[in-house]
């Protein structure tokens, strides 16, 4: 499994609400994003967010990144501060 981790600053709660609604309406990621799931973590007190997209292969992560990089900044939680592309070496849930 692979993960694309994007950190955002200048996060606005209204933009988070709009993103949540858009994802619910579309029932998933944007067209061309080949994801197995995602997490959106928000720290409203600091105005930051972390988006973690999950992918079943490095190739799907790379192809999806091309789509995600072209997204209109108004459709993101805030200002993109960093992007990490990772292989998930371990995952554990309770």
Coordinates of C-alpha atoms in Angstrom, one line a residue:
X1 CA 0.0 0.0 0.0
X2 CA 1.1 3.6 -0.7
X3 CA 0.1 6.9 0.8
X4 CA 0.2 10.5 -0.5
X5 CA 0.4 12.8 2.5
X6 CA -0.3 16.5 1.9
X7 CA 0.0 19.1 4.6
X8 CA -2.0 22.3 4.3
X9 CA -1.8 25.7 6.2
X10 CA -4.3 28.6 6.1
X11 CA -7.2 26.1 6.5
X12 CA -10.7 27.6 6.6
X13 CA -13.5 25.6 8.3
X14 CA -15.9 26.8 5.5
X15 CA -13.6 25.2 2.9
X16 CA -13.5 22.0 4.9
X17 CA -17.3 21.9 5.0
X18 CA -17.4 22.5 1.2
X19 CA -15.0 19.7 0.5
X20 CA -16.9 17.3 2.7
X21 CA -20.1 18.2 0.9
X22 CA -18.5 17.8 -2.5
X23 CA -17.1 14.4 -1.7
X24 CA -20.5 13.2 -0.4
X25 CA -22.2 14.4 -3.5
X26 CA -19.6 12.8 -5.8
X27 CA -19.4 9.7 -3.7
X28 CA -15.6 9.6 -3.9
X29 CA -12.5 11.2 -5.2
X30 CA -12.2 13.3 -8.4
X31 CA -12.2 11.6 -11.7
X32 CA -8.8 10.1 -12.5
X33 CA -7.8 9.5 -8.8
X34 CA -7.4 5.8 -8.3
X35 CA -7.6 5.7 -4.6
X36 CA -8.6 3.0 -2.1
X37 CA -9.5 5.5 0.5
X38 CA -8.4 8.7 2.3
X39 CA -8.3 10.5 5.6
X40 CA -8.6 14.2 6.2
X41 CA -7.3 15.4 9.6
X42 CA -8.0 19.0 10.6
X43 CA -6.6 21.1 13.5
X44 CA -9.0 24.1 13.5
X45 CA -7.1 25.8 16.3
X46 CA -3.9 26.0 14.2
X47 CA -5.6 26.3 10.8
X48 CA -3.9 23.2 9.5
X49 CA -4.9 20.0 7.8
X50 CA -3.3 16.7 6.7
X51 CA -4.8 14.8 3.8
X52 CA -3.8 11.1 3.5
X53 CA -4.7 9.4 0.3
X54 CA -4.3 5.6 0.1
X55 CA -3.4 3.7 -3.0
X56 CA -2.9 0.0 -3.8
X57 CA 0.2 0.6 -6.0
X58 CA 2.9 3.2 -6.6
X59 CA 1.7 3.6 -10.2
X60 CA -1.8 4.5 -9.1
X61 CA -0.4 6.9 -6.6
X62 CA 1.7 8.6 -9.3
X63 CA -1.2 8.8 -11.8
X64 CA -3.5 10.2 -9.2
X65 CA -0.9 12.7 -8.1
X66 CA -1.0 14.1 -11.7
X67 CA -4.7 14.8 -11.3
X68 CA -4.4 16.1 -7.7
X69 CA -1.6 18.5 -8.6
X70 CA -3.9 20.1 -11.3
X71 CA -6.7 20.8 -8.8
X72 CA -8.0 24.3 -8.4
X73 CA -6.5 25.6 -5.1
X74 CA -10.0 26.7 -4.2
X75 CA -10.9 23.0 -4.0
X76 CA -8.2 22.2 -1.4
X77 CA -8.4 22.8 2.3
X78 CA -5.8 25.6 2.2
X79 CA -2.3 26.4 1.1
X80 CA -0.3 23.3 0.2
X81 CA 2.7 23.3 2.4
X82 CA 4.3 19.9 1.6
X83 CA 3.6 16.6 -0.2
X84 CA 5.1 13.3 0.8
X85 CA 4.7 10.1 -1.2
X86 CA 5.2 7.0 0.9
X87 CA 5.2 3.3 1.0
X88 CA 3.2 2.1 4.0
X89 CA 5.5 -0.2 5.8
X90 CA 3.1 -0.8 8.7
X91 CA -0.5 -0.2 9.6
X92 CA -2.3 -1.2 12.8
X93 CA -5.8 -0.5 14.0
X94 CA -7.4 -1.4 17.3

